[in-house]
mmCIF file of C-alpha atoms in Angstrom:
data_model
loop_
_atom_site.group_PDB
_atom_site.id
_atom_site.type_symbol
_atom_site.label_atom_id
_atom_site.label_comp_id
_atom_site.label_asym_id
_atom_site.label_seq_id
_atom_site.Cartn_x
_atom_site.Cartn_y
_atom_site.Cartn_z
ATOM 1 C CA MET A 236 6.517 15.878 6.391
ATOM 2 C CA PRO A 237 6.971 12.282 4.766
ATOM 3 C CA THR A 238 8.824 11.351 7.574
ATOM 4 C CA ARG A 239 9.393 8.701 10.171
ATOM 5 C CA ALA A 240 8.329 10.930 12.802
ATOM 6 C CA TRP A 241 4.787 11.970 11.174
ATOM 7 C CA LEU A 242 4.175 9.289 9.462
ATOM 8 C CA GLN A 243 3.761 8.143 12.545
ATOM 9 C CA ARG A 244 1.114 10.828 14.747
ATOM 10 C CA GLU A 245 -0.389 11.411 11.577
ATOM 11 C CA PHE A 246 -2.453 8.339 11.120
ATOM 12 C CA SER A 247 -2.157 7.825 14.045
ATOM 13 C CA TYR A 248 -6.771 7.397 14.277
ATOM 14 C CA GLY A 249 -6.404 5.226 11.823
ATOM 15 C CA TYR A 250 -6.642 5.022 8.130
ATOM 16 C CA ASP A 251 -10.494 3.397 6.912
ATOM 17 C CA SER A 252 -11.437 3.338 3.930
ATOM 18 C CA GLY A 253 -14.619 0.765 4.685
ATOM 19 C CA ASP A 254 -15.565 -2.319 2.352
ATOM 20 C CA VAL A 255 -13.719 -2.115 -0.115
ATOM 21 C CA LEU A 256 -15.556 -5.235 -1.569
ATOM 22 C CA SER A 257 -18.630 -3.831 -1.483
ATOM 23 C CA TRP A 258 -20.668 -3.033 -4.262
ATOM 24 C CA ILE A 259 -21.328 -0.518 -3.270
ATOM 25 C CA PRO A 260 -19.175 1.757 -1.690
ATOM 26 C CA GLY A 261 -20.200 4.403 1.914
ATOM 27 C CA ARG A 262 -19.609 7.256 2.160
ATOM 28 C CA ILE A 263 -15.797 7.375 3.147
ATOM 29 C CA ARG A 264 -14.565 4.952 0.201
ATOM 30 C CA PHE A 265 -16.332 6.921 -2.238
ATOM 31 C CA SER A 266 -15.095 10.218 -1.832
ATOM 32 C CA GLU A 267 -11.905 8.429 -2.281
ATOM 33 C CA GLU A 268 -12.256 6.411 -5.266
ATOM 34 C CA ARG A 269 -13.147 10.441 -6.504
ATOM 35 C CA ARG A 270 -9.703 11.427 -5.625
ATOM 36 C CA SER A 271 -8.191 8.279 -6.886
ATOM 37 C CA GLY A 272 -10.959 7.893 -9.776
ATOM 38 C CA GLY A 273 -10.418 3.960 -9.522
ATOM 39 C CA SER A 274 -12.774 1.433 -7.712
ATOM 40 C CA TYR A 275 -11.466 -0.045 -4.565
ATOM 41 C CA ARG A 276 -13.251 -3.422 -5.399
ATOM 42 C CA ARG A 277 -11.558 -3.398 -8.835
ATOM 43 C CA VAL A 278 -8.201 -2.955 -8.123
ATOM 44 C CA PHE A 279 -8.941 -6.041 -5.675
ATOM 45 C CA ASN A 280 -10.258 -8.445 -7.927
ATOM 46 C CA LYS A 281 -8.160 -7.148 -10.895
ATOM 47 C CA ALA A 282 -4.941 -6.854 -8.574
ATOM 48 C CA VAL A 283 -4.852 -8.582 -5.118
ATOM 49 C CA ARG A 284 -7.863 -12.175 -5.383
ATOM 50 C CA PRO A 285 -6.074 -13.021 -8.798
ATOM 51 C CA TYR A 286 -2.315 -13.699 -6.242
ATOM 52 C CA LEU A 287 -4.244 -15.448 -3.438
ATOM 53 C CA HIS A 288 -4.376 -18.886 -2.882
ATOM 54 C CA PRO A 289 -6.620 -20.821 0.791
ATOM 55 C CA SER A 290 -2.912 -20.570 1.861
ATOM 56 C CA SER A 291 -1.196 -18.407 0.893
ATOM 57 C CA ARG A 292 0.906 -15.691 3.375
ATOM 58 C CA VAL A 293 -0.149 -12.303 2.552
ATOM 59 C CA LEU A 294 1.925 -9.534 4.155
ATOM 60 C CA GLU A 295 0.764 -5.679 4.000
ATOM 61 C CA LEU A 296 1.902 -2.998 4.667
ATOM 62 C CA GLY A 297 0.016 -0.058 7.082
ATOM 63 C CA PRO A 298 -2.742 -1.251 7.019
ATOM 64 C CA GLY A 299 -4.746 1.208 9.511
ATOM 65 C CA LYS A 300 -7.866 -0.099 10.402
ATOM 66 C CA GLY A 301 -7.769 -3.452 8.711
ATOM 67 C CA SER A 302 -10.012 -2.490 5.272
ATOM 68 C CA TRP A 303 -7.638 -4.395 2.705
ATOM 69 C CA SER A 304 -6.946 -7.097 5.615
ATOM 70 C CA ARG A 305 -10.697 -7.601 6.050
ATOM 71 C CA ALA A 306 -10.801 -8.549 2.292
ATOM 72 C CA ILE A 307 -7.317 -10.391 1.914
ATOM 73 C CA LEU A 308 -8.268 -12.836 4.599
ATOM 74 C CA ARG A 309 -12.033 -13.197 2.892
ATOM 75 C CA CYS A 310 -9.277 -15.468 0.578
ATOM 76 C CA ILE A 311 -7.241 -16.844 2.615
ATOM 77 C CA PRO A 312 -9.411 -19.286 4.388
ATOM 78 C CA ASP A 313 -6.046 -21.268 5.210
ATOM 79 C CA GLY A 314 -3.049 -18.940 5.249
ATOM 80 C CA GLU A 315 -1.610 -15.671 6.865
ATOM 81 C CA LEU A 316 -2.182 -12.018 7.014
ATOM 82 C CA HIS A 317 1.241 -10.597 8.390
ATOM 83 C CA THR A 318 0.991 -6.892 9.228
ATOM 84 C CA VAL A 319 3.128 -3.982 9.410
ATOM 85 C CA ASP A 320 2.181 -0.844 10.868
ATOM 86 C CA PHE A 321 3.479 2.216 13.108
ATOM 87 C CA GLN A 322 0.364 2.365 15.277
ATOM 88 C CA ASP A 323 -0.361 -0.942 16.945
ATOM 89 C CA VAL A 324 -3.370 -2.516 14.845
ATOM 90 C CA THR A 325 -4.589 -5.487 16.981
ATOM 91 C CA PRO A 326 -7.876 -2.647 18.963
ATOM 92 C CA TRP A 327 -8.602 -2.338 15.100
ATOM 93 C CA LEU A 328 -8.190 -5.911 13.245
ATOM 94 C CA SER A 329 -8.409 -8.339 16.110
ATOM 95 C CA PRO A 330 -6.393 -10.685 15.623
ATOM 96 C CA ASP A 331 -7.620 -13.433 17.858
ATOM 97 C CA ALA A 332 -10.600 -13.587 16.225
ATOM 98 C CA TYR A 333 -8.826 -14.809 13.063
ATOM 99 C CA THR A 334 -7.380 -18.918 15.205
ATOM 100 C CA GLY A 335 -3.976 -17.507 14.038
ATOM 101 C CA ARG A 336 -4.370 -16.531 11.337
ATOM 102 C CA LEU A 337 -3.877 -12.970 11.795
ATOM 103 C CA THR A 338 -0.183 -10.930 12.684
ATOM 104 C CA CYS A 339 -0.032 -8.049 13.992
ATOM 105 C CA HIS A 340 3.341 -6.845 14.262
ATOM 106 C CA HIS A 341 3.181 -2.777 15.380
ATOM 107 C CA VAL A 342 6.995 -1.395 14.332
ATOM 108 C CA GLN A 343 9.378 1.100 14.999
ATOM 109 C CA ASP A 344 11.040 1.517 11.435
ATOM 110 C CA ASN A 345 11.279 -0.327 7.405
ATOM 111 C CA SER A 346 13.661 -2.571 8.267
ATOM 112 C CA PHE A 347 10.958 -6.352 9.060
ATOM 113 C CA ARG A 348 13.635 -7.338 11.393
ATOM 114 C CA LYS A 349 11.446 -9.601 12.994
ATOM 115 C CA LEU A 350 9.761 -11.133 10.213
ATOM 116 C CA PRO A 351 10.580 -13.991 9.221
ATOM 117 C CA ASP A 352 12.709 -14.860 5.528
ATOM 118 C CA ALA A 353 11.011 -16.059 1.866
ATOM 119 C CA TYR A 354 8.105 -16.549 3.637
ATOM 120 C CA PHE A 355 5.705 -14.738 2.525
ATOM 121 C CA ASP A 356 3.454 -14.769 -0.988
ATOM 122 C CA LEU A 357 2.300 -11.505 -1.206
ATOM 123 C CA PHE A 358 3.711 -7.879 -0.499
ATOM 124 C CA TRP A 359 0.803 -5.318 -1.023
ATOM 125 C CA SER A 360 0.093 -1.856 0.223
ATOM 126 C CA PHE A 361 -2.301 0.642 -0.301
ATOM 127 C CA GLY A 362 -1.592 4.158 0.689
ATOM 128 C CA VAL A 363 1.223 3.387 2.069
ATOM 129 C CA LEU A 364 4.021 4.130 -1.028
ATOM 130 C CA CYS A 365 2.518 6.977 -1.860
ATOM 131 C CA HIS A 366 2.922 9.267 1.476
ATOM 132 C CA ASN A 367 7.055 8.412 1.576
ATOM 133 C CA GLU A 368 10.039 10.195 -0.005
ATOM 134 C CA SER A 369 12.254 7.626 -2.159
ATOM 135 C CA ALA A 370 14.775 7.471 0.276
ATOM 136 C CA SER A 371 11.937 5.859 2.526
ATOM 137 C CA ILE A 372 10.668 3.565 -0.259
ATOM 138 C CA LEU A 373 13.709 1.925 -1.028
ATOM 139 C CA GLU A 374 14.291 0.621 2.606
ATOM 140 C CA ILE A 375 10.865 -0.616 2.373
ATOM 141 C CA LEU A 376 11.772 -2.875 -1.001
ATOM 142 C CA GLN A 377 14.862 -3.620 0.081
ATOM 143 C CA SER A 378 13.872 -4.354 3.964
ATOM 144 C CA ALA A 379 10.142 -6.747 2.463
ATOM 145 C CA ARG A 380 12.203 -8.295 -0.350
ATOM 146 C CA ARG A 381 14.314 -10.545 2.382
ATOM 147 C CA THR A 382 10.349 -12.765 4.070
ATOM 148 C CA MET A 383 9.628 -12.871 0.791
ATOM 149 C CA LYS A 384 9.197 -16.663 -0.857
ATOM 150 C CA ARG A 385 11.419 -17.240 -4.246
ATOM 151 C CA GLY A 386 9.325 -15.717 -7.449
ATOM 152 C CA GLY A 387 6.464 -13.870 -4.901
ATOM 153 C CA VAL A 388 5.709 -11.096 -6.496
ATOM 154 C CA SER A 389 4.231 -7.702 -4.360
ATOM 155 C CA ILE A 390 1.285 -4.826 -5.242
ATOM 156 C CA HIS A 391 1.400 -2.076 -4.265
ATOM 157 C CA GLN A 392 0.068 2.297 -4.931
ATOM 158 C CA TYR A 393 1.991 4.924 -5.131
ATOM 159 C CA GLY A 394 1.840 8.557 -6.236
ATOM 160 C CA ASP A 395 2.225 8.900 -9.205
ATOM 161 C CA TRP A 396 3.022 12.970 -10.266
ATOM 162 C CA ILE A 397 3.287 12.427 -14.288
ATOM 163 C CA LYS A 398 -0.900 10.804 -14.181
ATOM 164 C CA LEU A 399 -1.962 13.586 -11.243
ATOM 165 C CA GLU A 400 -0.957 16.808 -13.808
ATOM 166 C CA ARG A 401 -2.437 14.729 -15.946
ATOM 167 C CA PHE A 402 -6.107 13.926 -13.772
ATOM 168 C CA GLY A 403 -5.682 17.094 -12.271
ATOM 169 C CA TRP A 404 -4.181 18.197 -8.627
ATOM 170 C CA ASN A 405 -7.758 19.502 -8.117
ATOM 171 C CA ARG A 406 -9.532 16.662 -8.850
ATOM 172 C CA GLY A 407 -7.030 14.703 -7.516
ATOM 173 C CA GLY A 408 -6.974 16.127 -4.118
ATOM 174 C CA VAL A 409 -3.973 17.329 -3.614
ATOM 175 C CA PRO A 410 -2.231 20.840 -3.242
ATOM 176 C CA GLN A 411 -1.114 22.062 -5.454
ATOM 177 C CA THR A 412 1.212 24.015 -4.082
ATOM 178 C CA PHE A 413 3.051 21.204 -3.740
ATOM 179 C CA LYS A 414 4.593 22.211 -7.595
ATOM 180 C CA THR A 415 6.932 24.493 -5.720
ATOM 181 C CA GLN A 416 7.819 23.037 -2.159
ATOM 182 C CA SER A 417 9.840 19.812 -1.546
ATOM 183 C CA ASP A 418 9.126 16.921 -0.485
ATOM 184 C CA GLU A 419 10.207 16.742 3.213
ATOM 185 C CA ASN A 420 7.688 19.250 3.789
ATOM 186 C CA ILE A 421 4.426 17.093 1.735
ATOM 187 C CA TRP A 422 2.156 14.608 1.801
ATOM 188 C CA TRP A 423 2.788 13.239 -1.291
ATOM 189 C CA PRO A 424 5.675 13.069 -2.111
ATOM 190 C CA ARG A 425 7.161 13.717 -5.860
ATOM 191 C CA ASN A 426 7.468 10.347 -7.613
ATOM 192 C CA ASP A 427 6.816 8.051 -10.892
ATOM 193 C CA GLN A 428 6.639 5.484 -12.979
ATOM 194 C CA GLN A 429 10.038 5.409 -14.164
ATOM 195 C CA ALA A 430 11.465 6.808 -10.152
ATOM 196 C CA MET A 431 9.285 3.916 -9.140
ATOM 197 C CA THR A 432 10.926 1.023 -11.324
ATOM 198 C CA LYS A 433 13.769 2.238 -10.887
ATOM 199 C CA LEU A 434 13.988 2.476 -7.407
ATOM 200 C CA ALA A 435 12.068 -0.815 -7.418
ATOM 201 C CA LEU A 436 14.789 -2.518 -9.669
ATOM 202 C CA GLU A 437 18.141 -0.825 -7.072
ATOM 203 C CA ALA A 438 16.181 -3.331 -4.264
ATOM 204 C CA GLY A 439 16.160 -6.037 -6.508
ATOM 205 C CA TRP A 440 13.022 -6.719 -7.540
ATOM 206 C CA ASP A 441 12.155 -8.029 -10.285
ATOM 207 C CA VAL A 442 9.281 -5.266 -12.395
ATOM 208 C CA LEU A 443 6.544 -7.014 -14.052
ATOM 209 C CA CYS A 444 4.531 -3.675 -14.989
ATOM 210 C CA ALA A 445 5.487 -0.489 -13.697
ATOM 211 C CA ASP A 446 1.423 0.602 -13.404
ATOM 212 C CA LEU A 447 -1.547 -1.840 -13.472
ATOM 213 C CA ASN A 448 -3.604 1.401 -14.740
ATOM 214 C CA LEU A 449 -6.295 0.953 -12.699
ATOM 215 C CA LEU A 450 -6.635 3.989 -11.429
ATOM 216 C CA GLN A 451 -6.595 7.638 -13.515
ATOM 217 C CA ARG A 452 -4.474 9.330 -10.604
ATOM 218 C CA ASP A 453 -2.070 6.720 -9.212
ATOM 219 C CA SER A 454 -0.030 3.773 -10.557
ATOM 220 C CA LEU A 455 0.022 0.921 -8.588
ATOM 221 C CA ILE A 456 3.498 -1.418 -9.524
ATOM 222 C CA PHE A 457 4.032 -5.098 -9.921
ATOM 223 C CA LEU A 458 6.677 -6.623 -8.262
ATOM 224 C CA ARG A 459 8.150 -10.426 -8.153
ATOM 225 C CA ASN A 460 11.188 -11.334 -6.124
ATOM 226 C CA PRO A 461 13.489 -13.405 -8.602
#
């Protein structure tokens, strides 16, 4: 299922986690936080906000309806956010309302070919790499690195089957039947910190931390472009 064609179809409705910065989570965010074992507000404040400056240029993969996008835009009043998605997210994110600070790229592959070289300070995704097989993750990390400034950082949530086993499959909302199925047939492909580190290194990134340890079910990797 985590083929490019499946990813293009599956999230056509526009994934939405609500306001990730509100003190009291909405119904959808509350449900997601229970399954992931962590606070989205804390994830943003610990993993993203420290690396944002008023003039930062940010690349976000898979914004959906823009839950994380809106939080990022609040922190970069003089900067830019570029989003990349298999869906046309402009009706959801309304880039015209941001006077040139938001650009939405509707793409058909993971090449990032329309994006400029050595342009971005931060590359971010949440709820994306957890649905990608290792070959796709490698392609994403390799393609995106060209767009990053030297020393730019990259932070991504990804599925971690070792943590998932400890957290609990039912509790995490992932079917236990996936254990006996191949990655091509499931929507939560196998991954863990060791495998993800290997992919990031192969793509040319420096791995600063394999997991920022902000979620109980999943990991967040922290990378730097050398």
